[in-house]
GROMACS .gro file of C-alpha atoms in nm:
model
  328
    1UNK     CA    1   0.000   0.000   0.000
    2UNK     CA    2   0.288   0.249  -0.040
    3UNK     CA    3   0.291   0.288  -0.417
    4UNK     CA    4   0.054   0.583  -0.419
    5UNK     CA    5   0.235   0.749  -0.127
    6UNK     CA    6   0.530   0.786  -0.361
    7UNK     CA    7   0.343   0.911  -0.668
    8UNK     CA    8   0.113   1.135  -0.461
    9UNK     CA    9   0.401   1.376  -0.403
   10UNK     CA   10   0.549   1.349  -0.751
   11UNK     CA   11   0.282   1.525  -0.953
   12UNK     CA   12   0.443   1.472  -1.292
   13UNK     CA   13   0.473   1.098  -1.234
   14UNK     CA   14   0.113   1.078  -1.117
   15UNK     CA   15  -0.011   1.266  -1.423
   16UNK     CA   16   0.177   1.030  -1.651
   17UNK     CA   17   0.022   0.736  -1.468
   18UNK     CA   18  -0.328   0.881  -1.498
   19UNK     CA   19  -0.284   0.945  -1.870
   20UNK     CA   20  -0.209   0.574  -1.904
   21UNK     CA   21  -0.508   0.475  -1.692
   22UNK     CA   22  -0.691   0.289  -1.973
   23UNK     CA   23  -0.377   0.084  -2.034
   24UNK     CA   24  -0.337  -0.026  -1.672
   25UNK     CA   25  -0.439  -0.376  -1.571
   26UNK     CA   26  -0.737  -0.402  -1.332
   27UNK     CA   27  -0.507  -0.492  -1.040
   28UNK     CA   28  -0.299  -0.180  -1.110
   29UNK     CA   29  -0.609   0.040  -1.118
   30UNK     CA   30  -0.729  -0.123  -0.797
   31UNK     CA   31  -0.395  -0.059  -0.626
   32UNK     CA   32  -0.396   0.302  -0.746
   33UNK     CA   33  -0.736   0.392  -0.606
   34UNK     CA   34  -0.691   0.178  -0.294
   35UNK     CA   35  -0.362   0.348  -0.211
   36UNK     CA   36  -0.513   0.686  -0.286
   37UNK     CA   37  -0.790   0.631  -0.034
   38UNK     CA   38  -0.541   0.496   0.221
   39UNK     CA   39  -0.347   0.822   0.185
   40UNK     CA   40  -0.658   1.019   0.284
   41UNK     CA   41  -0.745   0.798   0.582
   42UNK     CA   42  -0.384   0.818   0.704
   43UNK     CA   43  -0.388   1.198   0.689
   44UNK     CA   44  -0.121   1.216   0.419
   45UNK     CA   45  -0.345   1.366   0.153
   46UNK     CA   46  -0.657   1.577   0.115
   47UNK     CA   47  -1.007   1.470   0.020
   48UNK     CA   48  -1.046   1.707  -0.279
   49UNK     CA   49  -0.745   1.544  -0.447
   50UNK     CA   50  -0.894   1.201  -0.395
   51UNK     CA   51  -1.235   1.305  -0.526
   52UNK     CA   52  -1.072   1.456  -0.833
   53UNK     CA   53  -0.904   1.120  -0.889
   54UNK     CA   54  -1.237   0.936  -0.866
   55UNK     CA   55  -1.361   1.138  -1.164
   56UNK     CA   56  -1.109   0.948  -1.378
   57UNK     CA   57  -1.296   0.623  -1.307
   58UNK     CA   58  -1.639   0.708  -1.448
   59UNK     CA   59  -1.591   0.448  -1.720
   60UNK     CA   60  -1.441   0.182  -1.494
   61UNK     CA   61  -1.576  -0.171  -1.550
   62UNK     CA   62  -1.390  -0.372  -1.285
   63UNK     CA   63  -1.595  -0.459  -0.978
   64UNK     CA   64  -1.295  -0.471  -0.745
   65UNK     CA   65  -1.195  -0.116  -0.837
   66UNK     CA   66  -1.551  -0.001  -0.782
   67UNK     CA   67  -1.559  -0.171  -0.441
   68UNK     CA   68  -1.294   0.074  -0.320
   69UNK     CA   69  -1.465   0.373  -0.478
   70UNK     CA   70  -1.807   0.287  -0.338
   71UNK     CA   71  -1.664   0.203   0.004
   72UNK     CA   72  -1.498   0.543   0.021
   73UNK     CA   73  -1.819   0.719  -0.084
   74UNK     CA   74  -2.013   0.539   0.189
   75UNK     CA   75  -1.750   0.640   0.445
   76UNK     CA   76  -1.774   1.003   0.335
   77UNK     CA   77  -2.151   0.973   0.363
   78UNK     CA   78  -2.109   0.907   0.736
   79UNK     CA   79  -1.878   1.207   0.773
   80UNK     CA   80  -2.052   1.489   0.586
   81UNK     CA   81  -2.289   1.727   0.757
   82UNK     CA   82  -2.658   1.663   0.693
   83UNK     CA   83  -2.686   1.975   0.476
   84UNK     CA   84  -2.417   1.842   0.242
   85UNK     CA   85  -2.562   1.495   0.191
   86UNK     CA   86  -2.767   1.597  -0.118
   87UNK     CA   87  -2.446   1.733  -0.271
   88UNK     CA   88  -2.257   1.413  -0.193
   89UNK     CA   89  -2.545   1.227  -0.357
   90UNK     CA   90  -2.495   1.441  -0.668
   91UNK     CA   91  -2.124   1.354  -0.670
   92UNK     CA   92  -2.206   0.983  -0.642
   93UNK     CA   93  -2.444   1.012  -0.938
   94UNK     CA   94  -2.178   1.197  -1.136
   95UNK     CA   95  -1.922   0.924  -1.074
   96UNK     CA   96  -2.137   0.609  -1.097
   97UNK     CA   97  -2.407   0.693  -1.351
   98UNK     CA   98  -2.187   0.669  -1.666
   99UNK     CA   99  -2.070   0.317  -1.578
  100UNK     CA  100  -2.423   0.205  -1.500
  101UNK     CA  101  -2.559   0.362  -1.819
  102UNK     CA  102  -2.307   0.159  -2.018
  103UNK     CA  103  -2.412  -0.162  -1.844
  104UNK     CA  104  -2.786  -0.094  -1.848
  105UNK     CA  105  -3.051  -0.267  -1.641
  106UNK     CA  106  -3.042  -0.595  -1.834
  107UNK     CA  107  -2.764  -0.853  -1.828
  108UNK     CA  108  -2.612  -0.965  -2.157
  109UNK     CA  109  -2.535  -1.330  -2.236
  110UNK     CA  110  -2.161  -1.264  -2.278
  111UNK     CA  111  -2.118  -1.095  -1.940
  112UNK     CA  112  -1.917  -1.262  -1.666
  113UNK     CA  113  -2.045  -1.290  -1.310
  114UNK     CA  114  -1.839  -0.998  -1.176
  115UNK     CA  115  -1.992  -0.766  -1.436
  116UNK     CA  116  -2.340  -0.878  -1.337
  117UNK     CA  117  -2.256  -0.816  -0.973
  118UNK     CA  118  -2.118  -0.473  -1.061
  119UNK     CA  119  -2.452  -0.381  -1.219
  120UNK     CA  120  -2.621  -0.456  -0.886
  121UNK     CA  121  -2.359  -0.257  -0.693
  122UNK     CA  122  -2.395   0.048  -0.915
  123UNK     CA  123  -2.773   0.059  -0.926
  124UNK     CA  124  -2.786   0.012  -0.547
  125UNK     CA  125  -2.551   0.303  -0.478
  126UNK     CA  126  -2.729   0.528  -0.729
  127UNK     CA  127  -3.068   0.459  -0.573
  128UNK     CA  128  -2.955   0.486  -0.209
  129UNK     CA  129  -2.647   0.699  -0.142
  130UNK     CA  130  -2.694   0.869  -0.480
  131UNK     CA  131  -3.067   0.921  -0.405
  132UNK     CA  132  -3.142   0.924  -0.780
  133UNK     CA  133  -3.518   0.978  -0.836
  134UNK     CA  134  -3.510   0.824  -1.185
  135UNK     CA  135  -3.337   0.511  -1.057
  136UNK     CA  136  -3.583   0.487  -0.768
  137UNK     CA  137  -3.881   0.519  -1.004
  138UNK     CA  138  -3.748   0.254  -1.241
  139UNK     CA  139  -3.667   0.027  -0.946
  140UNK     CA  140  -4.031   0.051  -0.834
  141UNK     CA  141  -4.157  -0.031  -1.185
  142UNK     CA  142  -3.928  -0.330  -1.223
  143UNK     CA  143  -4.009  -0.458  -0.875
  144UNK     CA  144  -4.380  -0.438  -0.950
  145UNK     CA  145  -4.327  -0.661  -1.254
  146UNK     CA  146  -4.216  -1.021  -1.266
  147UNK     CA  147  -3.936  -1.109  -1.024
  148UNK     CA  148  -3.848  -1.406  -1.245
  149UNK     CA  149  -3.745  -1.166  -1.521
  150UNK     CA  150  -3.497  -0.980  -1.300
  151UNK     CA  151  -3.126  -1.053  -1.283
  152UNK     CA  152  -3.056  -1.213  -0.941
  153UNK     CA  153  -2.785  -0.951  -0.889
  154UNK     CA  154  -3.032  -0.666  -0.943
  155UNK     CA  155  -3.325  -0.783  -0.731
  156UNK     CA  156  -3.152  -0.730  -0.392
  157UNK     CA  157  -3.052  -0.381  -0.507
  158UNK     CA  158  -3.413  -0.301  -0.599
  159UNK     CA  159  -3.530  -0.406  -0.255
  160UNK     CA  160  -3.265  -0.188  -0.088
  161UNK     CA  161  -3.361   0.109  -0.307
  162UNK     CA  162  -3.732   0.072  -0.233
  163UNK     CA  163  -3.657   0.061   0.139
  164UNK     CA  164  -3.442   0.375   0.114
  165UNK     CA  165  -3.722   0.560  -0.064
  166UNK     CA  166  -4.004   0.379   0.113
  167UNK     CA  167  -4.293   0.489   0.331
  168UNK     CA  168  -4.504   0.315   0.593
  169UNK     CA  169  -4.697   0.111   0.337
  170UNK     CA  170  -4.375  -0.021   0.182
  171UNK     CA  171  -4.240  -0.099   0.529
  172UNK     CA  172  -4.550  -0.301   0.617
  173UNK     CA  173  -4.517  -0.488   0.286
  174UNK     CA  174  -4.152  -0.574   0.356
  175UNK     CA  175  -4.231  -0.689   0.710
  176UNK     CA  176  -4.492  -0.922   0.561
  177UNK     CA  177  -4.249  -1.052   0.301
  178UNK     CA  178  -3.986  -1.109   0.569
  179UNK     CA  179  -4.229  -1.316   0.773
  180UNK     CA  180  -4.366  -1.517   0.479
  181UNK     CA  181  -4.039  -1.568   0.289
  182UNK     CA  182  -4.012  -1.906   0.119
  183UNK     CA  183  -3.631  -1.920   0.116
  184UNK     CA  184  -3.357  -1.811   0.359
  185UNK     CA  185  -3.220  -1.575   0.092
  186UNK     CA  186  -3.556  -1.401   0.052
  187UNK     CA  187  -3.596  -1.372   0.427
  188UNK     CA  188  -3.253  -1.212   0.468
  189UNK     CA  189  -3.314  -0.962   0.188
  190UNK     CA  190  -3.631  -0.828   0.344
  191UNK     CA  191  -3.498  -0.846   0.698
  192UNK     CA  192  -3.199  -0.624   0.625
  193UNK     CA  193  -3.412  -0.399   0.407
  194UNK     CA  194  -3.599  -0.303   0.726
  195UNK     CA  195  -3.279  -0.130   0.840
  196UNK     CA  196  -3.267   0.071   0.518
  197UNK     CA  197  -3.577   0.285   0.570
  198UNK     CA  198  -3.519   0.644   0.677
  199UNK     CA  199  -3.826   0.729   0.885
  200UNK     CA  200  -3.744   0.753   1.255
  201UNK     CA  201  -4.078   0.594   1.342
  202UNK     CA  202  -4.020   0.296   1.112
  203UNK     CA  203  -3.663   0.248   1.231
  204UNK     CA  204  -3.792   0.249   1.587
  205UNK     CA  205  -4.022  -0.039   1.495
  206UNK     CA  206  -3.730  -0.231   1.349
  207UNK     CA  207  -3.524  -0.178   1.663
  208UNK     CA  208  -3.810  -0.300   1.882
  209UNK     CA  209  -3.827  -0.617   1.673
  210UNK     CA  210  -3.462  -0.693   1.754
  211UNK     CA  211  -3.544  -0.771   2.120
  212UNK     CA  212  -3.911  -0.874   2.121
  213UNK     CA  213  -3.853  -1.213   1.960
  214UNK     CA  214  -3.983  -1.121   1.616
  215UNK     CA  215  -3.631  -1.129   1.469
  216UNK     CA  216  -3.422  -1.434   1.558
  217UNK     CA  217  -3.143  -1.367   1.806
  218UNK     CA  218  -2.876  -1.483   1.559
  219UNK     CA  219  -2.996  -1.219   1.310
  220UNK     CA  220  -3.100  -0.931   1.537
  221UNK     CA  221  -2.746  -0.813   1.629
  222UNK     CA  222  -2.659  -0.769   1.263
  223UNK     CA  223  -2.973  -0.562   1.202
  224UNK     CA  224  -2.873  -0.336   1.492
  225UNK     CA  225  -2.519  -0.316   1.349
  226UNK     CA  226  -2.661  -0.204   1.014
  227UNK     CA  227  -2.863   0.068   1.187
  228UNK     CA  228  -2.560   0.190   1.381
  229UNK     CA  229  -2.379   0.227   1.047
  230UNK     CA  230  -2.672   0.418   0.893
  231UNK     CA  231  -2.666   0.798   0.893
  232UNK     CA  232  -3.046   0.798   0.919
  233UNK     CA  233  -3.068   0.556   1.208
  234UNK     CA  234  -2.742   0.571   1.400
  235UNK     CA  235  -2.838   0.815   1.677
  236UNK     CA  236  -3.167   0.634   1.735
  237UNK     CA  237  -2.995   0.295   1.727
  238UNK     CA  238  -2.723   0.404   1.969
  239UNK     CA  239  -2.977   0.531   2.222
  240UNK     CA  240  -3.164   0.202   2.186
  241UNK     CA  241  -2.845  -0.001   2.238
  242UNK     CA  242  -2.758   0.192   2.555
  243UNK     CA  243  -3.108   0.153   2.694
  244UNK     CA  244  -3.133  -0.218   2.612
  245UNK     CA  245  -2.775  -0.342   2.651
  246UNK     CA  246  -2.857  -0.577   2.938
  247UNK     CA  247  -3.142  -0.735   2.740
  248UNK     CA  248  -2.920  -0.778   2.437
  249UNK     CA  249  -2.643  -0.922   2.650
  250UNK     CA  250  -2.886  -1.188   2.778
  251UNK     CA  251  -3.050  -1.268   2.445
  252UNK     CA  252  -2.776  -1.246   2.183
  253UNK     CA  253  -2.497  -1.500   2.130
  254UNK     CA  254  -2.173  -1.350   2.263
  255UNK     CA  255  -1.994  -1.355   1.929
  256UNK     CA  256  -2.293  -1.182   1.766
  257UNK     CA  257  -2.303  -0.916   2.038
  258UNK     CA  258  -1.938  -0.850   1.962
  259UNK     CA  259  -2.015  -0.810   1.592
  260UNK     CA  260  -2.306  -0.580   1.674
  261UNK     CA  261  -2.068  -0.353   1.866
  262UNK     CA  262  -1.862  -0.314   1.550
  263UNK     CA  263  -2.140  -0.083   1.430
  264UNK     CA  264  -2.011   0.193   1.659
  265UNK     CA  265  -1.761   0.267   1.379
  266UNK     CA  266  -2.052   0.439   1.205
  267UNK     CA  267  -2.108   0.683   1.494
  268UNK     CA  268  -1.854   0.917   1.338
  269UNK     CA  269  -1.916   1.247   1.512
  270UNK     CA  270  -1.710   1.388   1.801
  271UNK     CA  271  -2.009   1.392   2.035
  272UNK     CA  272  -2.109   1.036   1.958
  273UNK     CA  273  -1.750   0.915   1.989
  274UNK     CA  274  -1.725   1.065   2.338
  275UNK     CA  275  -2.052   0.901   2.436
  276UNK     CA  276  -1.946   0.563   2.298
  277UNK     CA  277  -1.617   0.568   2.489
  278UNK     CA  278  -1.789   0.676   2.811
  279UNK     CA  279  -2.051   0.401   2.780
  280UNK     CA  280  -1.806   0.117   2.730
  281UNK     CA  281  -1.577   0.249   3.003
  282UNK     CA  282  -1.855   0.293   3.258
  283UNK     CA  283  -2.006  -0.048   3.181
  284UNK     CA  284  -1.662  -0.215   3.184
  285UNK     CA  285  -1.755  -0.409   2.872
  286UNK     CA  286  -1.489  -0.648   2.749
  287UNK     CA  287  -1.517  -0.868   2.440
  288UNK     CA  288  -1.180  -1.030   2.495
  289UNK     CA  289  -0.851  -0.948   2.329
  290UNK     CA  290  -0.831  -0.612   2.157
  291UNK     CA  291  -1.167  -0.633   1.980
  292UNK     CA  292  -1.330  -0.331   2.144
  293UNK     CA  293  -1.005  -0.136   2.135
  294UNK     CA  294  -0.988  -0.189   1.759
  295UNK     CA  295  -1.350  -0.077   1.710
  296UNK     CA  296  -1.285   0.240   1.908
  297UNK     CA  297  -0.965   0.305   1.715
  298UNK     CA  298  -1.150   0.277   1.384
  299UNK     CA  299  -1.417   0.514   1.516
  300UNK     CA  300  -1.149   0.762   1.620
  301UNK     CA  301  -0.985   0.744   1.276
  302UNK     CA  302  -1.321   0.824   1.115
  303UNK     CA  303  -1.388   1.115   1.351
  304UNK     CA  304  -1.036   1.250   1.295
  305UNK     CA  305  -1.090   1.235   0.919
  306UNK     CA  306  -1.417   1.424   0.963
  307UNK     CA  307  -1.255   1.697   1.172
  308UNK     CA  308  -0.947   1.722   0.951
  309UNK     CA  309  -1.120   1.721   0.611
  310UNK     CA  310  -1.477   1.830   0.684
  311UNK     CA  311  -1.438   2.189   0.568
  312UNK     CA  312  -1.248   2.093   0.252
  313UNK     CA  313  -1.505   1.825   0.173
  314UNK     CA  314  -1.793   2.070   0.213
  315UNK     CA  315  -1.617   2.320  -0.014
  316UNK     CA  316  -1.558   2.056  -0.280
  317UNK     CA  317  -1.917   1.933  -0.268
  318UNK     CA  318  -2.046   2.290  -0.312
  319UNK     CA  319  -1.969   2.259  -0.683
  320UNK     CA  320  -2.248   1.999  -0.705
  321UNK     CA  321  -2.515   2.225  -0.558
  322UNK     CA  322  -2.671   2.287  -0.900
  323UNK     CA  323  -2.711   1.912  -0.952
  324UNK     CA  324  -2.931   1.862  -0.647
  325UNK     CA  325  -3.285   1.785  -0.774
  326UNK     CA  326  -3.590   1.953  -0.626
  327UNK     CA  327  -3.738   1.753  -0.338
  328UNK     CA  328  -4.031   1.535  -0.439
   0.00000   0.00000   0.00000
C-alpha cells in the first residue's frame, strides 16, 4: 500500500500514470485507487485530491476497483454534515451513472459474473447513497413486474432502493415478506431492508423487533449493526443499544453481540464518539482481546478524518449544488 504514497508527491509521475489509466491492468487500477484512499485515511493527503481522482474512473468496469470507490463514498456519507448529503449524492451520481448507463438494467449473455454483480452494486448506490429519483422510479416499476425476469444480482438492489425511498406502506409490505419468505435468501433480503428505511418511526419499529422475539437472536445483532452504520438511524440505534444493553447481553450469542458492537464505527461524530467511549468504560464491557479497542480506534480514525477534512469536503461538494434535484 505504499505505491501511491510515492506518486502522490510526484505530480508529474502521477499525471503520466493517470494518462495511461486505460492501459493499466485491473489490479494496477485497484492498487492506485486503494492506495489513494489509504493516503486520505492516514492523513497524508486531502479529500479534494482524492475526489478529483475518482472522476477518472467514471468508465471503470472492474468490480474490485468499484468496491474501493463505493466504500470510500459510503464512508464520506457518514462524515458529511446533513446539509451536504444531497451534494454528496450528486457527486455519487456523477461518478457512478456513466458506468451504470453503459451496463444498463439488463444482463447480456456474454457478461461474466463480476460484471453482473457490478450492475447490482452500481444501481444500489445510485438509488440509495446517490438518491437518484429516476433510478428509484425505475426500481419501483421493475419490482412491481415479474421477479423471475430480473437478474438475481439486481433484485436485492431493488429491494434496498425501495426501502431507502419507502414509506409506511412499503415498510409493512416488507415486514410481511420477511415473515412469509419461502427461502432463507428471501428472508434475509427483506430483513436487512428493514434497516434501510429512513423514517425515525419505522426504524424504531425495526429496533423494537430486535429484542421482542420477532427477529431471531442470531440475526437481530446484525440488524442493529446495520442501523448503527446508517446515517439515518445511527443516533436512534445508539440510544436504543444503551437503553437495552442488558437485554441484548442476555438474548444475543456472545460472538454476535461483539459483531453488533462493530457498528459503533458508524457513529462518526465527536459527540457520539465521546458518548461511545464513556458508555463502554462505565459499563466495563470487554469482548476479549483487543476487539473493542480496535473498534474504538476505527471510530477515532473516522472522527479524525471528519474533523481534519470536513471543511475541505464541504467546499468541494459545493460545486455539485446545482445538480441537487428539487425535493419530491
